[in-house]
Tab-separated table of C-alpha atoms in Angstrom:
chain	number	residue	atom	x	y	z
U	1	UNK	CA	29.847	-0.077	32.149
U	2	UNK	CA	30.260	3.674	33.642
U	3	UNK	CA	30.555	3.098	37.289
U	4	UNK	CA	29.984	6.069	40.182
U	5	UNK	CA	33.198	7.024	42.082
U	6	UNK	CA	32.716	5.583	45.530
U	7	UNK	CA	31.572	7.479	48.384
U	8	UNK	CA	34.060	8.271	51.203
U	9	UNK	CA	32.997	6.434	54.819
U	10	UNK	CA	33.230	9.687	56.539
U	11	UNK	CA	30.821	11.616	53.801
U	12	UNK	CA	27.238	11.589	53.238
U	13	UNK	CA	25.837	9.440	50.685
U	14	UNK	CA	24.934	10.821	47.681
U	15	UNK	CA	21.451	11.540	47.067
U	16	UNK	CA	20.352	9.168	43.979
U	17	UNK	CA	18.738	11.369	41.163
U	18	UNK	CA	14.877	9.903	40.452
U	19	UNK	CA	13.831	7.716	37.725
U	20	UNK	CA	10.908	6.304	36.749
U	21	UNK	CA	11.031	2.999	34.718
U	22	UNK	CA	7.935	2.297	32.748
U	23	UNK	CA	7.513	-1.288	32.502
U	24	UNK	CA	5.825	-2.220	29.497
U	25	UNK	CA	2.911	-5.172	29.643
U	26	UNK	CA	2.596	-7.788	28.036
U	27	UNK	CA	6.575	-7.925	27.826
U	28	UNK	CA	9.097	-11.360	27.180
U	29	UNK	CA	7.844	-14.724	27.016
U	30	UNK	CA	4.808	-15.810	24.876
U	31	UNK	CA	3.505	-19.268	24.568
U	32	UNK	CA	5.621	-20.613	21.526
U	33	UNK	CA	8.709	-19.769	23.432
U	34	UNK	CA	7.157	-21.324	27.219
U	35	UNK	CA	6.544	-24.141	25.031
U	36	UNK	CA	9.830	-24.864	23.017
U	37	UNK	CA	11.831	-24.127	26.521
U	38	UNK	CA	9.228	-26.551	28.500
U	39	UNK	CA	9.827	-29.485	25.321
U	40	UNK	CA	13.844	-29.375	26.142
U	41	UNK	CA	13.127	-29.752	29.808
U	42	UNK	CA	10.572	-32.000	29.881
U	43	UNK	CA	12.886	-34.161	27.192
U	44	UNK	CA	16.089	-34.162	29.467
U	45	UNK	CA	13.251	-35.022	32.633
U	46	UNK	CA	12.001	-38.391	30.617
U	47	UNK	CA	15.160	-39.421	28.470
U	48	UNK	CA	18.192	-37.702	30.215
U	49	UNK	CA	21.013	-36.024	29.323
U	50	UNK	CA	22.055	-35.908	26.788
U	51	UNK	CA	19.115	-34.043	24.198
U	52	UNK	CA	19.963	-32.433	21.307
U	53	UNK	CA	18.568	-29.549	19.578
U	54	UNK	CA	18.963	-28.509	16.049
U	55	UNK	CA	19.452	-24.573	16.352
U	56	UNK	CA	18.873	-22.234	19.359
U	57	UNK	CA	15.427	-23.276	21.112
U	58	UNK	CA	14.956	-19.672	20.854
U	59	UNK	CA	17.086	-16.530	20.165
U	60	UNK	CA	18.327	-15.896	23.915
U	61	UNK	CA	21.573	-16.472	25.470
U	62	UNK	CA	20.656	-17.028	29.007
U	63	UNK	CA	17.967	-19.391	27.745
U	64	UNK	CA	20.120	-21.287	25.871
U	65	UNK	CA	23.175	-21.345	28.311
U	66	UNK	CA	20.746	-22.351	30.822
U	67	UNK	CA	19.835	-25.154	29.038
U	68	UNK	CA	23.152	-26.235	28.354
U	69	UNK	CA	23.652	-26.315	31.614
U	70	UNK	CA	20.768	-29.198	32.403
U	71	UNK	CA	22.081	-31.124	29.602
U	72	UNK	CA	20.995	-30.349	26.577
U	73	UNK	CA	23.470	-29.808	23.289
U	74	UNK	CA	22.775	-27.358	20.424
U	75	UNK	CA	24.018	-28.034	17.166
U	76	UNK	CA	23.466	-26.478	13.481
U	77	UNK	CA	22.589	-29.124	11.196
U	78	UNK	CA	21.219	-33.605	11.982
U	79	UNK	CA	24.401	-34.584	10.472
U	80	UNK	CA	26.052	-33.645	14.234
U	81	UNK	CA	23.312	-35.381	16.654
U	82	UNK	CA	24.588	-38.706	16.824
U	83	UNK	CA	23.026	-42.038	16.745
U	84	UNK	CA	20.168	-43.602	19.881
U	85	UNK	CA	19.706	-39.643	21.337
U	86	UNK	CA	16.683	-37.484	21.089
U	87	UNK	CA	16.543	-34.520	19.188
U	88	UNK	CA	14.487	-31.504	19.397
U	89	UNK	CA	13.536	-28.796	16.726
U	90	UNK	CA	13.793	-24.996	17.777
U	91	UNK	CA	10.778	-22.580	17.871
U	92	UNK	CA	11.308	-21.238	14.612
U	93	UNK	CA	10.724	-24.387	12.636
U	94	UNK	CA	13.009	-26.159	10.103
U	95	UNK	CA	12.397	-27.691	6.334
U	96	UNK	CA	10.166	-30.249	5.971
U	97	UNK	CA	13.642	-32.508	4.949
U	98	UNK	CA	14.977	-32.210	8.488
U	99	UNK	CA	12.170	-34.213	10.267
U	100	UNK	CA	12.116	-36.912	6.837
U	101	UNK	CA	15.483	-37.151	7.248
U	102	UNK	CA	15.222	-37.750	11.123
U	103	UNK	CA	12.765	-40.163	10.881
U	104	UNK	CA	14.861	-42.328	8.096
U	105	UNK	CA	17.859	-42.186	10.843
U	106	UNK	CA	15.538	-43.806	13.442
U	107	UNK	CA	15.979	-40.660	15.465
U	108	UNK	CA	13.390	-40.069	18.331
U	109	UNK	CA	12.840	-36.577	17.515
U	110	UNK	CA	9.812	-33.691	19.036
U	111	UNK	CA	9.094	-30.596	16.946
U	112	UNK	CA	8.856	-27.735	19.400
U	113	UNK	CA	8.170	-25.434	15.998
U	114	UNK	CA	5.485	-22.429	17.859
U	115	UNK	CA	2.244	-23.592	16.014
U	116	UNK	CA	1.631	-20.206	14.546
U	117	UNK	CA	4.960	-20.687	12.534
U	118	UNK	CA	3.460	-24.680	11.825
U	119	UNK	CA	0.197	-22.215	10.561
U	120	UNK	CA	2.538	-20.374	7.964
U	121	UNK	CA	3.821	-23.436	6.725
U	122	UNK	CA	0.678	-25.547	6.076
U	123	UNK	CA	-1.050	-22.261	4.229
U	124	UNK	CA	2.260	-22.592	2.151
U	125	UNK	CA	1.279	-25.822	1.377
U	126	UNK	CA	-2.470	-25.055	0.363
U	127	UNK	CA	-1.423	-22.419	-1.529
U	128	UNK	CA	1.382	-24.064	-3.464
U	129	UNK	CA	-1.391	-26.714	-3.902
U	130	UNK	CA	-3.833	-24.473	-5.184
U	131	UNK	CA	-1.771	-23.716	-7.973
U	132	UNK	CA	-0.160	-20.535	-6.850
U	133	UNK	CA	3.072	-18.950	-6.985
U	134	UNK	CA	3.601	-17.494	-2.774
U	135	UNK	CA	5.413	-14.160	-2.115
U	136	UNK	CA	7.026	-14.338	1.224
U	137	UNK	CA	7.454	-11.500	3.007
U	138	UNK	CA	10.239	-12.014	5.537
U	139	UNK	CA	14.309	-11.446	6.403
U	140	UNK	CA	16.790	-13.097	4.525
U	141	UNK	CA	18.713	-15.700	6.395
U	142	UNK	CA	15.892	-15.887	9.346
U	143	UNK	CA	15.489	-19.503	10.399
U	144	UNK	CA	12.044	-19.030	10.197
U	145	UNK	CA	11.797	-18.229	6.141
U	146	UNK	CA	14.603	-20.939	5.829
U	147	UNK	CA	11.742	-23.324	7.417
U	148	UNK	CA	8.763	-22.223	5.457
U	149	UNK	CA	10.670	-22.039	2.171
U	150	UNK	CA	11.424	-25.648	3.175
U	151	UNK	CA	7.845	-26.813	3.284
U	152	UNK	CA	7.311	-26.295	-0.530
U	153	UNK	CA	9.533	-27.611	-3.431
U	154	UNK	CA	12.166	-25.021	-4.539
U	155	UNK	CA	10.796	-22.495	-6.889
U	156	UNK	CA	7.236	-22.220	-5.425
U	157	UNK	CA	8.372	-19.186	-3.129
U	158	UNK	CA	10.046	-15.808	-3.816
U	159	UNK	CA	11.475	-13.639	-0.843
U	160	UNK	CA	9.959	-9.734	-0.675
U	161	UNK	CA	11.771	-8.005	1.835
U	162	UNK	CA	11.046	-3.939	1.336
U	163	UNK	CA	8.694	-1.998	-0.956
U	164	UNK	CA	11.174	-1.909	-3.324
U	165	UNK	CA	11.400	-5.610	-3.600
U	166	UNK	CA	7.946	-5.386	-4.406
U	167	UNK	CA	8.027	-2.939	-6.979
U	168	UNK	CA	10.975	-5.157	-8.786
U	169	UNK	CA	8.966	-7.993	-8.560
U	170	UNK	CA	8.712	-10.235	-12.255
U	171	UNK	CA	5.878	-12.988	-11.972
U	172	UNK	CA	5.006	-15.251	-14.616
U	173	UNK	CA	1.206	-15.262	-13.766
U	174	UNK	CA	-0.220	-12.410	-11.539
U	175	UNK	CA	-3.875	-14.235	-11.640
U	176	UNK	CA	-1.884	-17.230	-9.377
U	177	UNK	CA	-0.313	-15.624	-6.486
U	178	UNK	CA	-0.376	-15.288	-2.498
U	179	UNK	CA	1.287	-13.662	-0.263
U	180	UNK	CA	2.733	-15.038	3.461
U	181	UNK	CA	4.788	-13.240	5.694
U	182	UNK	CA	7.379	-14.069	8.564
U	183	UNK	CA	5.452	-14.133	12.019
U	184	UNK	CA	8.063	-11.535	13.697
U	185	UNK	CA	7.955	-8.836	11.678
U	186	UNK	CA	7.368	-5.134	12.376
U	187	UNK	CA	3.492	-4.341	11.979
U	188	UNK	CA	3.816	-1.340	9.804
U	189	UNK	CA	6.603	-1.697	7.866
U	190	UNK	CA	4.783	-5.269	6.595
U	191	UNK	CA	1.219	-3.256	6.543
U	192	UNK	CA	3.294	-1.153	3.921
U	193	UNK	CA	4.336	-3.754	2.491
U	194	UNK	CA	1.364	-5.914	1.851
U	195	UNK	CA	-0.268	-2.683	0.605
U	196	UNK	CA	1.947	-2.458	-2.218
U	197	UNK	CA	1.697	-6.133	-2.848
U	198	UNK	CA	-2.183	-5.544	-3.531
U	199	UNK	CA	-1.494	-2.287	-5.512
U	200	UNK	CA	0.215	-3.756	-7.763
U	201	UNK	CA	-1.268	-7.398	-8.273
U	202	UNK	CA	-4.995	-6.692	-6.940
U	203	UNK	CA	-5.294	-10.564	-7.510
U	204	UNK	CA	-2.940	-11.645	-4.894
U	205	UNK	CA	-4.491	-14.302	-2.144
U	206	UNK	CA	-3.458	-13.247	1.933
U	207	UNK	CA	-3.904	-15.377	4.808
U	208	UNK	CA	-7.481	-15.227	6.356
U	209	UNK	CA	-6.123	-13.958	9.599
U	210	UNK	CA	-2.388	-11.807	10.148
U	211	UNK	CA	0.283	-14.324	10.112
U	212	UNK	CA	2.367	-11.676	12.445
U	213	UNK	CA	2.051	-13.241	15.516
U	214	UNK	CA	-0.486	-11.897	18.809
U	215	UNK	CA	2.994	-11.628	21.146
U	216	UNK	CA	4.744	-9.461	18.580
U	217	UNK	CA	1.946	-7.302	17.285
U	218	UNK	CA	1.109	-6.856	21.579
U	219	UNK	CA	4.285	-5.789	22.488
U	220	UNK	CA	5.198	-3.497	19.394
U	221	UNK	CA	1.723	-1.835	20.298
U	222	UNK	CA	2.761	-1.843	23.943
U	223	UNK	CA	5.883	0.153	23.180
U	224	UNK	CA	3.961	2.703	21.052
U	225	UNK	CA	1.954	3.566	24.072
U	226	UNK	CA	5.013	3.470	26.265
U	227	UNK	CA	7.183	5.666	24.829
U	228	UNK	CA	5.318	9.169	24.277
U	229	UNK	CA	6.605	9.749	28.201
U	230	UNK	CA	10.092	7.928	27.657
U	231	UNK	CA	13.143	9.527	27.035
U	232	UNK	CA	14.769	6.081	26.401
U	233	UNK	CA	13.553	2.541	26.027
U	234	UNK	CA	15.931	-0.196	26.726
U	235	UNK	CA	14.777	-3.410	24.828
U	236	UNK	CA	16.319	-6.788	26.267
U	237	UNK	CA	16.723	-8.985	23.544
U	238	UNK	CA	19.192	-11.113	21.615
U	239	UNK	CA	20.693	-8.662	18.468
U	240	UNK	CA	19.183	-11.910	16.122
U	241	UNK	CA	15.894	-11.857	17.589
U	242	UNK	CA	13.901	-10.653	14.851
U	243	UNK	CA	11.245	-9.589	17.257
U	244	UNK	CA	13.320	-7.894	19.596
U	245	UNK	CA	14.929	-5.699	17.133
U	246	UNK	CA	11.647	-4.367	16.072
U	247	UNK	CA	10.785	-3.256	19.269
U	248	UNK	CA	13.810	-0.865	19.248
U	249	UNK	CA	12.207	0.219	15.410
U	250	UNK	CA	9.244	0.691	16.765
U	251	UNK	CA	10.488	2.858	19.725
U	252	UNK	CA	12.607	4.480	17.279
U	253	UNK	CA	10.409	5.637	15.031
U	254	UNK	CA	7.606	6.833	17.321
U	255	UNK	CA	10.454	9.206	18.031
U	256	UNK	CA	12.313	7.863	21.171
U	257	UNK	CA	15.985	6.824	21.783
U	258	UNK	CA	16.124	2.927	21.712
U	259	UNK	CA	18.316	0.188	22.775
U	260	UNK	CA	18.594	-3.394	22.581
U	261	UNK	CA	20.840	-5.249	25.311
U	262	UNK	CA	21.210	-8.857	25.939
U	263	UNK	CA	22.342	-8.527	29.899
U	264	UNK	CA	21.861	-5.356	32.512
U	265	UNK	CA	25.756	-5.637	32.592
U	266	UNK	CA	26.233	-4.249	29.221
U	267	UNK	CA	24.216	-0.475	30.295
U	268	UNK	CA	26.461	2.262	30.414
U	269	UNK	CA	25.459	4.869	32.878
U	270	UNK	CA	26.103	7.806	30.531
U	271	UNK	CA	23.012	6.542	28.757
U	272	UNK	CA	20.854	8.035	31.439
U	273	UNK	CA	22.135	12.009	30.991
U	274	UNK	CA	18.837	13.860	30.884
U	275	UNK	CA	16.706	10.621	31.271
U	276	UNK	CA	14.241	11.329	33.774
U	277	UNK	CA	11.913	8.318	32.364
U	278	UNK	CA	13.142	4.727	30.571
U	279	UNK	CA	11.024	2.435	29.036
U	280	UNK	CA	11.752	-0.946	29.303
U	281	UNK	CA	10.316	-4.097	27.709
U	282	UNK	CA	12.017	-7.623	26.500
U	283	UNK	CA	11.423	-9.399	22.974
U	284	UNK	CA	9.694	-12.678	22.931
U	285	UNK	CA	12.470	-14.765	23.791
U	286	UNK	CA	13.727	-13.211	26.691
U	287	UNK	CA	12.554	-14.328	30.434
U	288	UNK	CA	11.601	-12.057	33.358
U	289	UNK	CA	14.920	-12.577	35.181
U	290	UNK	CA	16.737	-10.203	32.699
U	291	UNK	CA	13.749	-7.787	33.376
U	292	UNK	CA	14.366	-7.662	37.077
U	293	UNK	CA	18.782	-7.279	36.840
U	294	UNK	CA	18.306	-4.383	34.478
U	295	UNK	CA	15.718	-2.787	37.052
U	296	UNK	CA	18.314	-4.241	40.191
U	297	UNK	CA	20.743	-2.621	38.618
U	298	UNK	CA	19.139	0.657	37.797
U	299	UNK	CA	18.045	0.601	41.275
U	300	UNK	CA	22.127	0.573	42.719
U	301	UNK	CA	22.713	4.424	40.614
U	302	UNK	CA	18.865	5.707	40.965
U	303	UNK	CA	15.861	6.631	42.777
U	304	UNK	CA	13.707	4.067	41.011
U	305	UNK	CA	9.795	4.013	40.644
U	306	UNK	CA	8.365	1.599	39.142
U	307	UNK	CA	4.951	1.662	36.691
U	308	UNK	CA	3.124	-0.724	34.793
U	309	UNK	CA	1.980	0.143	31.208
U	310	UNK	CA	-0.638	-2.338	30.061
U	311	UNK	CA	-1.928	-2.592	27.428
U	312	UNK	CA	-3.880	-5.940	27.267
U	313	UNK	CA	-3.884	-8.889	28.908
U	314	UNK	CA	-2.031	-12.616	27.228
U	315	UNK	CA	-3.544	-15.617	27.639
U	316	UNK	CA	-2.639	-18.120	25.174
U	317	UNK	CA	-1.429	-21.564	25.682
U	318	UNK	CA	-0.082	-24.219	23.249
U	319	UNK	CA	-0.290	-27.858	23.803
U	320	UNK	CA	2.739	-29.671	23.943
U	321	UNK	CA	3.897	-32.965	21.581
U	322	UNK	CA	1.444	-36.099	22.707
U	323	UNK	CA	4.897	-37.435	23.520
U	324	UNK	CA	5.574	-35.236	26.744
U	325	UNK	CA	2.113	-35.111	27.709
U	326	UNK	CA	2.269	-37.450	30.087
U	327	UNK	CA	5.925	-35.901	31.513
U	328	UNK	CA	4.586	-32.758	32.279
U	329	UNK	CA	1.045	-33.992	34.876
U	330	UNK	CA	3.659	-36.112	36.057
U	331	UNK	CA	6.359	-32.800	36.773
């Protein structure tokens, strides 16, 4: 980072140029991600250290360091949690072989999948049921569309990334398909998407409601309204959170300079030439902490005000596992 030569002890200090940081609202955690952090530490509260986890809890460094820290060990694949230890399944859901094959190891395992990812997978199901053929609209390689392709036997699901995947689409029967998509995707670019879908086999079956989550389509809208004023938004976000990088596409395409950074240490100060306003917001996976260094920090070279931009209000919960129930009125 782009440090400010210090200032001599017998000079004046330098007078900080202004800038006002427009905090956008709702921003960072929603209540998939409260809840998959909360399953890890209530786990390590009732069976102790250590608890496994099969992938990142969620896409965040801190998080996960920070839970590394209490006790808990993240791993890739079942085949590395060994025998007599609990085991915990991240936010973004896994195949429907991971918890079979957890449960035939005797494993004590809880599924801290966010329910509106559990949603995706059981319309998968009904629709696979139903006799149809699903088009999944997601990013290849996402843990999430590794998980819902999982819930179905192979073959049942074909991946649809762009417009162009759409339009190079071959189907065997147009009359028997749906469409699904990935819950952290950007709003328009799947609107787009989904539009061409229908163009092209006006017989396709959608979801009854969006399957884009309520945190990512509020804080993509959030940004929109943020960033008319901005002349940069700084996202804070891990670069494989799939819902933190669209909030720098958003930003980007409504026109403004974006940024995604894990940590406030990683800003370089030449960023702010000719800023007079930043907008800042944080994906889905990242807590309030990170919020608060990058505005500390801001504060150390700048004049910083402060303003709100809010554009509606979050209050969805998600119950946690029967299992932990008890361990969390007891916490």
């Amino acid at each position: 980072m782009t440090e400010t030569a210090p200032t001599p002890a017998n000079a004046s200090p330098a007078v900080k140029p202004p800038l006002l940081i427009k905090i956008a609202s709702p921003r960072g955690f929603c209540a998939g991600v409260d809840r998959a952090i909360e399953i890890v530490e209530l786990s390590l509260h009732k069976y102790g250290a250590p608890v496994y986890v099969r992938h990142e809890i969620v896409h965040n460094k801190f998080v996960v360091d920070s839970l590394k820290a209490k006790g808990a060990v993240f791993v890739e694949e079942l085949d590395e949690v060994p025998d007599g230890v609990p085991v915990v399944f991240s936010a973004h859901g896994v195949p429907k072989a991971v918890p079979h094959k957890a449960a035939e190891r005797g494993l004590n395992y809880l599924d801290a999948t966010c329910p509106l990812v559990s949603k995706v997978h059981r319309q998968a199901e009904r629709q696979v049921e139903a006799g149809r053929h699903i088009i999944f609209v997601g990013h290849k390689g996402h843990p999430e569309v590794i998980g819902t392709f999982g819930q179905v036997e192979p073959g049942n699901m074909t991946l649809v990334e762009t417009v162009e995947d759409v339009a190079n689409l071959q189907v065997i029967d147009e009359t028997k398909l749906a469409f699904l998509t990935q819950t952290t995707l950007s709003v328009d670019d799947t609107a787009e998407i989904v539009a061409a879908l229908h163009q092209r086999f006006p017989a396709i079956v959608g979801p009854k409601g969006e399957d884009i989550c309520y945190a990512t389509s509020n804080r993509q809208a959030a940004v929109k309204v943020m960033t008319d004023d901005c002349d940069l938004v700084l996202v804070i976000g891990a670069p494989n959170s799939s819902n933190s990088l669209r909030l720098v596409e958003v930003a980007e395409r409504e026109g403004t300079r974006a940024m995604l950074i894990q940590r406030a240490q990683e800003i370089e100060l030449r960023w702010f030439d000719g800023v007079n306003t930043l907008g800042l917001t944080a994906g889905a996976s990242a807590p309030e902490i990170l919020v608060r260094e990058v505005v500390d920090l801001l504060g150390r070279h700048f004049d910083v005000k402060e303003e709100r931009v809010k554009t509606v209000d979050e209050r969805i919960t998600f119950k946690l596992p029967r299992a932990l129930a008890a361990e969390a009125d007891a916490a």
